[in-house]
Tab-separated table of C-alpha atoms in Angstrom:
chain	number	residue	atom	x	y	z
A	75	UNK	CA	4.240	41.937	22.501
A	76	UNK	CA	3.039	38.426	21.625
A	77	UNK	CA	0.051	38.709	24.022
A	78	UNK	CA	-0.985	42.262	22.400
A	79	UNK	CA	-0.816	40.560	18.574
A	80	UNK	CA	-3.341	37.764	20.262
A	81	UNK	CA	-5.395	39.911	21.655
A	82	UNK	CA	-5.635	42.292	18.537
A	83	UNK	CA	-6.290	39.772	16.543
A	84	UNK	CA	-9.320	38.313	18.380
A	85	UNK	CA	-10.357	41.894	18.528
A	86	UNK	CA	-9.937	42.103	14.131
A	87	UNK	CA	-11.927	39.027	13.955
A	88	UNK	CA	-14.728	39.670	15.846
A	89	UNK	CA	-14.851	43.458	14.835
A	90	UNK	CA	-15.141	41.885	11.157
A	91	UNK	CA	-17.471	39.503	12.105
A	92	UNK	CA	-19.738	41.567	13.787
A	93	UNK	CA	-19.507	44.020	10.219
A	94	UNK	CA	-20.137	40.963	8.334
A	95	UNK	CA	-23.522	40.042	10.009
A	96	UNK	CA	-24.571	43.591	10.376
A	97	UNK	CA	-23.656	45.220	6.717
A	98	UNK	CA	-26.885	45.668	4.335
A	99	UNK	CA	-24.675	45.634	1.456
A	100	UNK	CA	-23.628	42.537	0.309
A	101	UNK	CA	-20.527	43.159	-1.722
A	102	UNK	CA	-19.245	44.666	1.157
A	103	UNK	CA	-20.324	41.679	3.527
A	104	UNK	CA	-18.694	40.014	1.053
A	105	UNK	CA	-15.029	41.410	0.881
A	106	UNK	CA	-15.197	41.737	4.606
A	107	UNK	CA	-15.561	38.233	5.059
A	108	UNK	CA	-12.602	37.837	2.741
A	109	UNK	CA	-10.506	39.966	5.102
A	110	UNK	CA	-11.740	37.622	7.992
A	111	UNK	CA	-10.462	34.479	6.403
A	112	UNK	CA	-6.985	35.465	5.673
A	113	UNK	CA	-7.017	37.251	9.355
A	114	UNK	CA	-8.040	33.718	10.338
A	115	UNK	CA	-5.242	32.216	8.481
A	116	UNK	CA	-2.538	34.154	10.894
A	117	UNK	CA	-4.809	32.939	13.595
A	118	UNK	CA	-3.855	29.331	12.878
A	119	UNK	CA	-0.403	30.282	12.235
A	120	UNK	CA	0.023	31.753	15.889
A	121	UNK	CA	-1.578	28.329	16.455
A	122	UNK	CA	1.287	26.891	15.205
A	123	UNK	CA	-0.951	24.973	12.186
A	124	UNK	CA	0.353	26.229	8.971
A	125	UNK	CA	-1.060	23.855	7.131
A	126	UNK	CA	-4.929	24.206	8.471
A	127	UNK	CA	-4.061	28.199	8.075
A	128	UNK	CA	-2.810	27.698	4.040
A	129	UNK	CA	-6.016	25.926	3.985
A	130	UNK	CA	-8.352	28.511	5.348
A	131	UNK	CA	-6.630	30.991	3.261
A	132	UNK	CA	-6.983	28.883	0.355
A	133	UNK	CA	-10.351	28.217	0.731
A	134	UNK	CA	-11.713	30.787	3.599
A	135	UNK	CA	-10.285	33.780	1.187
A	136	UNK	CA	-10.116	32.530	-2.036
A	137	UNK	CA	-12.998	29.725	-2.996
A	138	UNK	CA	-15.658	30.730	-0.875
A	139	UNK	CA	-14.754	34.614	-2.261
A	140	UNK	CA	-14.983	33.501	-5.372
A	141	UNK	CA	-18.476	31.637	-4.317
A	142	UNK	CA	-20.047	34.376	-2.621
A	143	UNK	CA	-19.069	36.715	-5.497
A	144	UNK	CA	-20.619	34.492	-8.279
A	145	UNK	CA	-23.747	34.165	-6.166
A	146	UNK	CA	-23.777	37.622	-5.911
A	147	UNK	CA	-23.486	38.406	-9.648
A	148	UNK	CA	-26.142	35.879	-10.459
A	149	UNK	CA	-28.634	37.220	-7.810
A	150	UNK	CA	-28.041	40.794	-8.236
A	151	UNK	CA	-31.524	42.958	-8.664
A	152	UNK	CA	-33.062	40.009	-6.928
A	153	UNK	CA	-35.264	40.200	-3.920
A	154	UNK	CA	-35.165	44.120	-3.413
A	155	UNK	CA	-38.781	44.146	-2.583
A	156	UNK	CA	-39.019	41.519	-0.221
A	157	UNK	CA	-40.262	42.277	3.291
A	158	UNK	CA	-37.171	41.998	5.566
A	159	UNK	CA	-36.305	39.925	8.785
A	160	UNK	CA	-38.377	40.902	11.834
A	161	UNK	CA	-36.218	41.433	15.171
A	162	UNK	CA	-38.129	38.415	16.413
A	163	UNK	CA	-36.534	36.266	13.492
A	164	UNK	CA	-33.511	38.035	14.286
A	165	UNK	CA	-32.993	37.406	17.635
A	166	UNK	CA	-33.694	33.751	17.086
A	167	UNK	CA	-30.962	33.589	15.045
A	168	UNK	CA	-28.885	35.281	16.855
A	169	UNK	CA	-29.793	32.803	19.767
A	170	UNK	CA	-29.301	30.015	17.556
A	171	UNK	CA	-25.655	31.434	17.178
A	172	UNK	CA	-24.625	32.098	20.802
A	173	UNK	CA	-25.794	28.719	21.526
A	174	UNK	CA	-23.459	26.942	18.321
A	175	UNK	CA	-20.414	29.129	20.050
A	176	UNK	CA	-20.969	27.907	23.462
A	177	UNK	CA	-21.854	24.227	22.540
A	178	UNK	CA	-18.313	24.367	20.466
A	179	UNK	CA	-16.402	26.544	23.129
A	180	UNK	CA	-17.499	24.117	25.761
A	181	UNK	CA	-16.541	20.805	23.522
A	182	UNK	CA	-12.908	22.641	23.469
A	183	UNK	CA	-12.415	23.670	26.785
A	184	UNK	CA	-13.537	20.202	28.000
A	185	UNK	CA	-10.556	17.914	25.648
A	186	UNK	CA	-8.372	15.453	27.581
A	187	UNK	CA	-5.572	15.929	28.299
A	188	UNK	CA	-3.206	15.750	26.807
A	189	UNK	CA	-5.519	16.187	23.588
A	190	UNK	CA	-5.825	13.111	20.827
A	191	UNK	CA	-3.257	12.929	18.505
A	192	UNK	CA	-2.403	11.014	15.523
A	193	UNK	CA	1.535	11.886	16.030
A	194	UNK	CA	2.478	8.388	16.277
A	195	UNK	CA	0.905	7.381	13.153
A	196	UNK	CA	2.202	10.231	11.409
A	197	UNK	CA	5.982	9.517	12.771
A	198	UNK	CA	5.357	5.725	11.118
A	199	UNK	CA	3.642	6.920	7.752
A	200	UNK	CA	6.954	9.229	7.642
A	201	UNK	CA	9.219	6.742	8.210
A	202	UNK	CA	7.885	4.108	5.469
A	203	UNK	CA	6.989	6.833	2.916
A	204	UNK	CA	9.958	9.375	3.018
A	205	UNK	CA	7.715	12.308	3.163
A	206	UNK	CA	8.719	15.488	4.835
A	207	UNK	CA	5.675	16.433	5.948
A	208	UNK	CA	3.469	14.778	8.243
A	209	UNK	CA	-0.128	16.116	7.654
A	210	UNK	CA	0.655	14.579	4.062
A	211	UNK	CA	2.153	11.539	5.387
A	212	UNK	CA	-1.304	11.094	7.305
A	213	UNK	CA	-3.806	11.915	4.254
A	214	UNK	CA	-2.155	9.545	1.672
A	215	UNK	CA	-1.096	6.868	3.858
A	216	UNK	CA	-2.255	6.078	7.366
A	217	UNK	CA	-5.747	7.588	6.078
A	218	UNK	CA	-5.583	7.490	2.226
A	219	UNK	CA	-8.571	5.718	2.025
A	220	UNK	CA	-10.575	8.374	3.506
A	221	UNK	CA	-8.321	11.145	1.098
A	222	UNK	CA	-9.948	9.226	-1.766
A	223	UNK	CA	-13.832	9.337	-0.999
A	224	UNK	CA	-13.203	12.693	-0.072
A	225	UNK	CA	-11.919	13.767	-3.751
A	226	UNK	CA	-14.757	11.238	-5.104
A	227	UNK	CA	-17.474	13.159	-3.120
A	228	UNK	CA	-16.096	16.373	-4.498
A	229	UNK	CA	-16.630	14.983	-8.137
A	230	UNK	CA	-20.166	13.337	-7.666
A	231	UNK	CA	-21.139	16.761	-6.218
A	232	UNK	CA	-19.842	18.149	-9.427
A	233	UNK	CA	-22.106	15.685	-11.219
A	234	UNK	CA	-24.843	16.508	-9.310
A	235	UNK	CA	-25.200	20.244	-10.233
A	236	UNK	CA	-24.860	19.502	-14.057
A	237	UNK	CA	-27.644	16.880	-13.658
A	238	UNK	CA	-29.822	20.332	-13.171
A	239	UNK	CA	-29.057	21.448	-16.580
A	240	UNK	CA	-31.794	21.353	-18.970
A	241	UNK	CA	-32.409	18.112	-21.333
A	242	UNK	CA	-31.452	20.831	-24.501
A	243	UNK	CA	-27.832	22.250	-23.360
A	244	UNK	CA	-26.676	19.272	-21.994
A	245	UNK	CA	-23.621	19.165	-22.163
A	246	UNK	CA	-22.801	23.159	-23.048
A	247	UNK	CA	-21.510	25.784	-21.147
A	248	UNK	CA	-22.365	27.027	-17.969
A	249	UNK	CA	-23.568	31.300	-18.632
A	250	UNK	CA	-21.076	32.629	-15.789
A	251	UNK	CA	-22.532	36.615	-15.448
A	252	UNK	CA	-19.545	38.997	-14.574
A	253	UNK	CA	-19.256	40.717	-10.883
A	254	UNK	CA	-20.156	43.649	-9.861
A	255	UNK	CA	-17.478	46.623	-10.753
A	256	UNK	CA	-16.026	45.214	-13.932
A	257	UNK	CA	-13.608	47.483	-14.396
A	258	UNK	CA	-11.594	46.905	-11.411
A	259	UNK	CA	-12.374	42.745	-11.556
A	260	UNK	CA	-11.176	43.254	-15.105
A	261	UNK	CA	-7.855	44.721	-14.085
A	262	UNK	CA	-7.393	42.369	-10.986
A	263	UNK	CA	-8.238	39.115	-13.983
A	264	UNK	CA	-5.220	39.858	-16.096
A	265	UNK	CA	-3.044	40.895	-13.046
A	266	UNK	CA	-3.356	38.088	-10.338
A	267	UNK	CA	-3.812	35.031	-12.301
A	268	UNK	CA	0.354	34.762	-13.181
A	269	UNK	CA	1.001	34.826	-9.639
A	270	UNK	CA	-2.042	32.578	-8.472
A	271	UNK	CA	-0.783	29.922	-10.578
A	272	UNK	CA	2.853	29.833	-9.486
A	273	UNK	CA	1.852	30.108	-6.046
A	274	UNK	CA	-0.910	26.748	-6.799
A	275	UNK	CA	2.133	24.885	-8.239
A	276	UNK	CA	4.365	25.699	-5.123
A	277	UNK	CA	1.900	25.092	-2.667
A	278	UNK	CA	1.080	21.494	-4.496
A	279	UNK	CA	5.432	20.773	-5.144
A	280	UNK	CA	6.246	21.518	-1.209
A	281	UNK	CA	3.526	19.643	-0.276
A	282	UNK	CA	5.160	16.571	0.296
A	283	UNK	CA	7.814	17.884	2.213
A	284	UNK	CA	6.621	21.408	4.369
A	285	UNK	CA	3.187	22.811	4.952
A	286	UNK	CA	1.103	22.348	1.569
A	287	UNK	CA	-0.971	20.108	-0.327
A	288	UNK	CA	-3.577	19.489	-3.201
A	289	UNK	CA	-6.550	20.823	-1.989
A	290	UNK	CA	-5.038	24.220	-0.896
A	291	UNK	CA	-3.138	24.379	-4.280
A	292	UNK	CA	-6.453	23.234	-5.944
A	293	UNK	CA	-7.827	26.025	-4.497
A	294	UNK	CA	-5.972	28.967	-5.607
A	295	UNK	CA	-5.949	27.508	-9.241
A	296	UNK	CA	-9.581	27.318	-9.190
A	297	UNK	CA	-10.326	30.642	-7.791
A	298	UNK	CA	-7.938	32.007	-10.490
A	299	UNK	CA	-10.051	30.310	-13.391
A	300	UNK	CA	-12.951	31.688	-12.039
A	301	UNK	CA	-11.700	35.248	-11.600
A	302	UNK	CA	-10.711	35.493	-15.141
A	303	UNK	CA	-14.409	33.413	-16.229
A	304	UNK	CA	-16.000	36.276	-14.003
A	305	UNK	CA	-14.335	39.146	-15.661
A	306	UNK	CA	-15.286	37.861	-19.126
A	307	UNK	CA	-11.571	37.330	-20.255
A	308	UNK	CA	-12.834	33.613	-20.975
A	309	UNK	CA	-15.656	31.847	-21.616
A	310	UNK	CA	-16.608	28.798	-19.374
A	311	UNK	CA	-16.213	25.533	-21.535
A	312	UNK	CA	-18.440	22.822	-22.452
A	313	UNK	CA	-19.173	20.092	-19.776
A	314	UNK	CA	-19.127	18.237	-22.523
A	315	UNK	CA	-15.452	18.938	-23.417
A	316	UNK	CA	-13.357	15.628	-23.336
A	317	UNK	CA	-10.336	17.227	-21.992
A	318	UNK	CA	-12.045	18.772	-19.088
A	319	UNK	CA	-13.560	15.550	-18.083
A	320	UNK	CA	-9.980	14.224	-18.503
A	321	UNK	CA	-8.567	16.666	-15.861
A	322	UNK	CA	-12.003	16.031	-13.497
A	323	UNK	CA	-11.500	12.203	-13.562
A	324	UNK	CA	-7.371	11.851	-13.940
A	325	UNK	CA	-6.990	12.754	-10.465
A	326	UNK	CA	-9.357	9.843	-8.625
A	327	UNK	CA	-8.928	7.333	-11.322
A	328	UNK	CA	-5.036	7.387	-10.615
A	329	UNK	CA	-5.410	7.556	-6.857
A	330	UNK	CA	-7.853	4.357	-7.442
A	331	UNK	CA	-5.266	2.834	-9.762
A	332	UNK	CA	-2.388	2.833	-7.575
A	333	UNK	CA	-4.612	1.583	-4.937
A	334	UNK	CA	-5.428	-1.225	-6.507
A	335	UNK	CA	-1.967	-1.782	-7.991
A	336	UNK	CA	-0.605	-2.314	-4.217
A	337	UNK	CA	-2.569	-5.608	-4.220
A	338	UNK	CA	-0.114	-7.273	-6.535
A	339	UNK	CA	3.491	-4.642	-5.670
A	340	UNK	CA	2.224	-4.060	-2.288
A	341	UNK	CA	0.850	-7.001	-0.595
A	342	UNK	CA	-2.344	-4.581	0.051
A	343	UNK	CA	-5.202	-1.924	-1.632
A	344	UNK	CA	-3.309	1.509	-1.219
A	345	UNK	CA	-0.325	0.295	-0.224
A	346	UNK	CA	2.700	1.524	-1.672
A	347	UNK	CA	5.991	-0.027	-2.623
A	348	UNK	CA	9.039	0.271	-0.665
A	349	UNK	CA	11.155	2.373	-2.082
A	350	UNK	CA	8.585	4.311	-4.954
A	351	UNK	CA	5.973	5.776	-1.445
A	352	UNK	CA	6.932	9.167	-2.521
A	353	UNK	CA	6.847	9.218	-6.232
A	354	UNK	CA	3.518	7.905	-6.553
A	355	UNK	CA	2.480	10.272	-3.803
A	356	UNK	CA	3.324	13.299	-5.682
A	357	UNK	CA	2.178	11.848	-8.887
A	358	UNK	CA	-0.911	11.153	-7.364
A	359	UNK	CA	-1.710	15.185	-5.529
A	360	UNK	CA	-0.571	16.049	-8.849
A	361	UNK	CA	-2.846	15.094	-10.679
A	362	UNK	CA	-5.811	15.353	-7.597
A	363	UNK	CA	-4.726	19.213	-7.778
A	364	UNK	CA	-5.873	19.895	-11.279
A	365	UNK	CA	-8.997	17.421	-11.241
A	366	UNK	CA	-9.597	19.116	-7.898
A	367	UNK	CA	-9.128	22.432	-9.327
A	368	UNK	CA	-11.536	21.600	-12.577
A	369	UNK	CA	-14.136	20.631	-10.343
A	370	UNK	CA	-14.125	23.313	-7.768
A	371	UNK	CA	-14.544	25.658	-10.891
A	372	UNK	CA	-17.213	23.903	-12.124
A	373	UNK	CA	-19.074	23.652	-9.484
A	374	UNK	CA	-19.535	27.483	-8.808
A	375	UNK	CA	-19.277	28.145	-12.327
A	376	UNK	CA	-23.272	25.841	-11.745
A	377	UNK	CA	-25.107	23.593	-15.005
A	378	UNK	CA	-25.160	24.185	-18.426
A	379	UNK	CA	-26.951	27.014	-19.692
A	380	UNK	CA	-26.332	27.680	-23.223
A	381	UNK	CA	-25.955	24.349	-25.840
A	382	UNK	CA	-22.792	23.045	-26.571
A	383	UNK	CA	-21.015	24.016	-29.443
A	384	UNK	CA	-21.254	23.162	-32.694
């Protein structure tokens, strides 16, 4: 029975992924590729990597949704007389694709073995933080310094795409148009968001101890802010607003705070002292979460558009 849910689900995903590539429509290239990324998330799961398969669920099925679906909206009526693809174009892409697959199929098949791991650094990071989980332990200890530019780059990318706003509504709102089907985005805006939430929090609270973390919960909180900015239930605020750039910078200005803190309670940057590893941990993917979440938002949501208000 195990070997027939493998197989099916290879089958699932590359049924979808052949629909994805060959639908016309978009929206419904679009929701199909949703389906793949939460089929893709029980395909990590039977890989025994809950955490990678939160992520791609997270991210694979909620974010990039959420992206494709704003893009959508914003280029809808777009590009309806242009002259399409020729099969020569569309071979070579297709080429181009076979060839990624086979270059990354080979680089997997080919691994030492046994495979690299960083399970003895993870076993050590547990030991001197008190985390439960080790992917965690990893990220904000044995690698933290990596964790950090990671959530910087996220926010200078963020700064980036409101540098495109024009010189006269800098610092306003970005114009988020609603989906396609309103009605049924509508009803899905005031229904999911409750849940979304509570399941952000939990993902970001068990974090520390079981499969989890900031960026998944990030996420889902994101994705619900947009789905309620994309039904028209809210407005988008001003870049400008000082509590949003609160939330955007709390999360990497604490991280870089406690980093610098270990110098002096430490005896190193991003060290942590003996005893408070796991309180400043959770203080700190608290607070990543929500800046995390801000900027992920912001980011699709694009620049300003319309001036700030008055």
């Amino acid at each position: 029975m195990t070997l027939l849910l493998d197989l099916a689900l290879v089958a699932w995903l590359l049924g979808l992924a052949a629909y994805v590539v060959a639908r016309r429509d978009e929206r419904s290239a679009i929701i199909a590729f949703l389906a793949f990324g939460l089929l893709l998330g029980l395909v990590w799961v039977r890989l025994a990597a809950p955490d990678v398969a939160l992520t791609e669920i997270a991210i694979g099925g909620g974010g990039t949704g959420i992206l494709l679906l704003r893009a959508e909206a914003a280029l809808r009526g777009r590009g309806k007389h242009e002259e399409p693809m020729r099969r020569a174009g569309k071979l070579a892409v297709a080429v181009g694709c076979a060839a990624i697959s086979t270059g990354l199929a080979f680089a997997v098949l080919t691994l030492s073995s046994p495979a690299p791991t960083l399970a003895p650094a993870a076993s050590e990071a547990l030991g001197t933080t008190g985390l439960g989980n080790p992917v965690t332990a990893v990220l904000l200890a044995y690698r933290a310094l990596d964790t950090l530019l990671e959530k910087v780059v996220v926010l200078l990318a963020l700064i980036g795409v409101w540098s495109l706003a024009p010189d006269g509504v800098w610092g306003g709102a970005p114009e988020v148009k609603p989906a396609a089907v309103p009605g049924p985005l509508a009803y899905l805006a005031r229904t999911l968001p409750p849940f979304g939430v509570v399941i952000g929090v939990y993902m970001f609270w068990v974090g520390a101890d079981a499969p989890g973390g900031t960026f998944q919960a990030g996420t889902v909180l994101a994705a619900m802010w947009l789905l309620v900015m994309m039904a028209g239930l809210y407005p988008p605020p001003d870049t400008a607003r000082p509590l949003l750039r609160l939330v955007l910078t709390g999360g990497p200005a604490l991280f870089l705070a406690i980093a610098f803190l270990g110098f002096a309670f430490a005896g190193g940057f991003l060290a942590y002292p003996e005893g408070l590893a796991k309180p400043l941990i959770v203080a700190i993917e608290a607070a990543l979460t929500l800046s995390i979440a801000a900027a992920l938002a912001m980011l699709v949501a694009g620049p300003a558009r319309k001036a700030p208000a008055r």
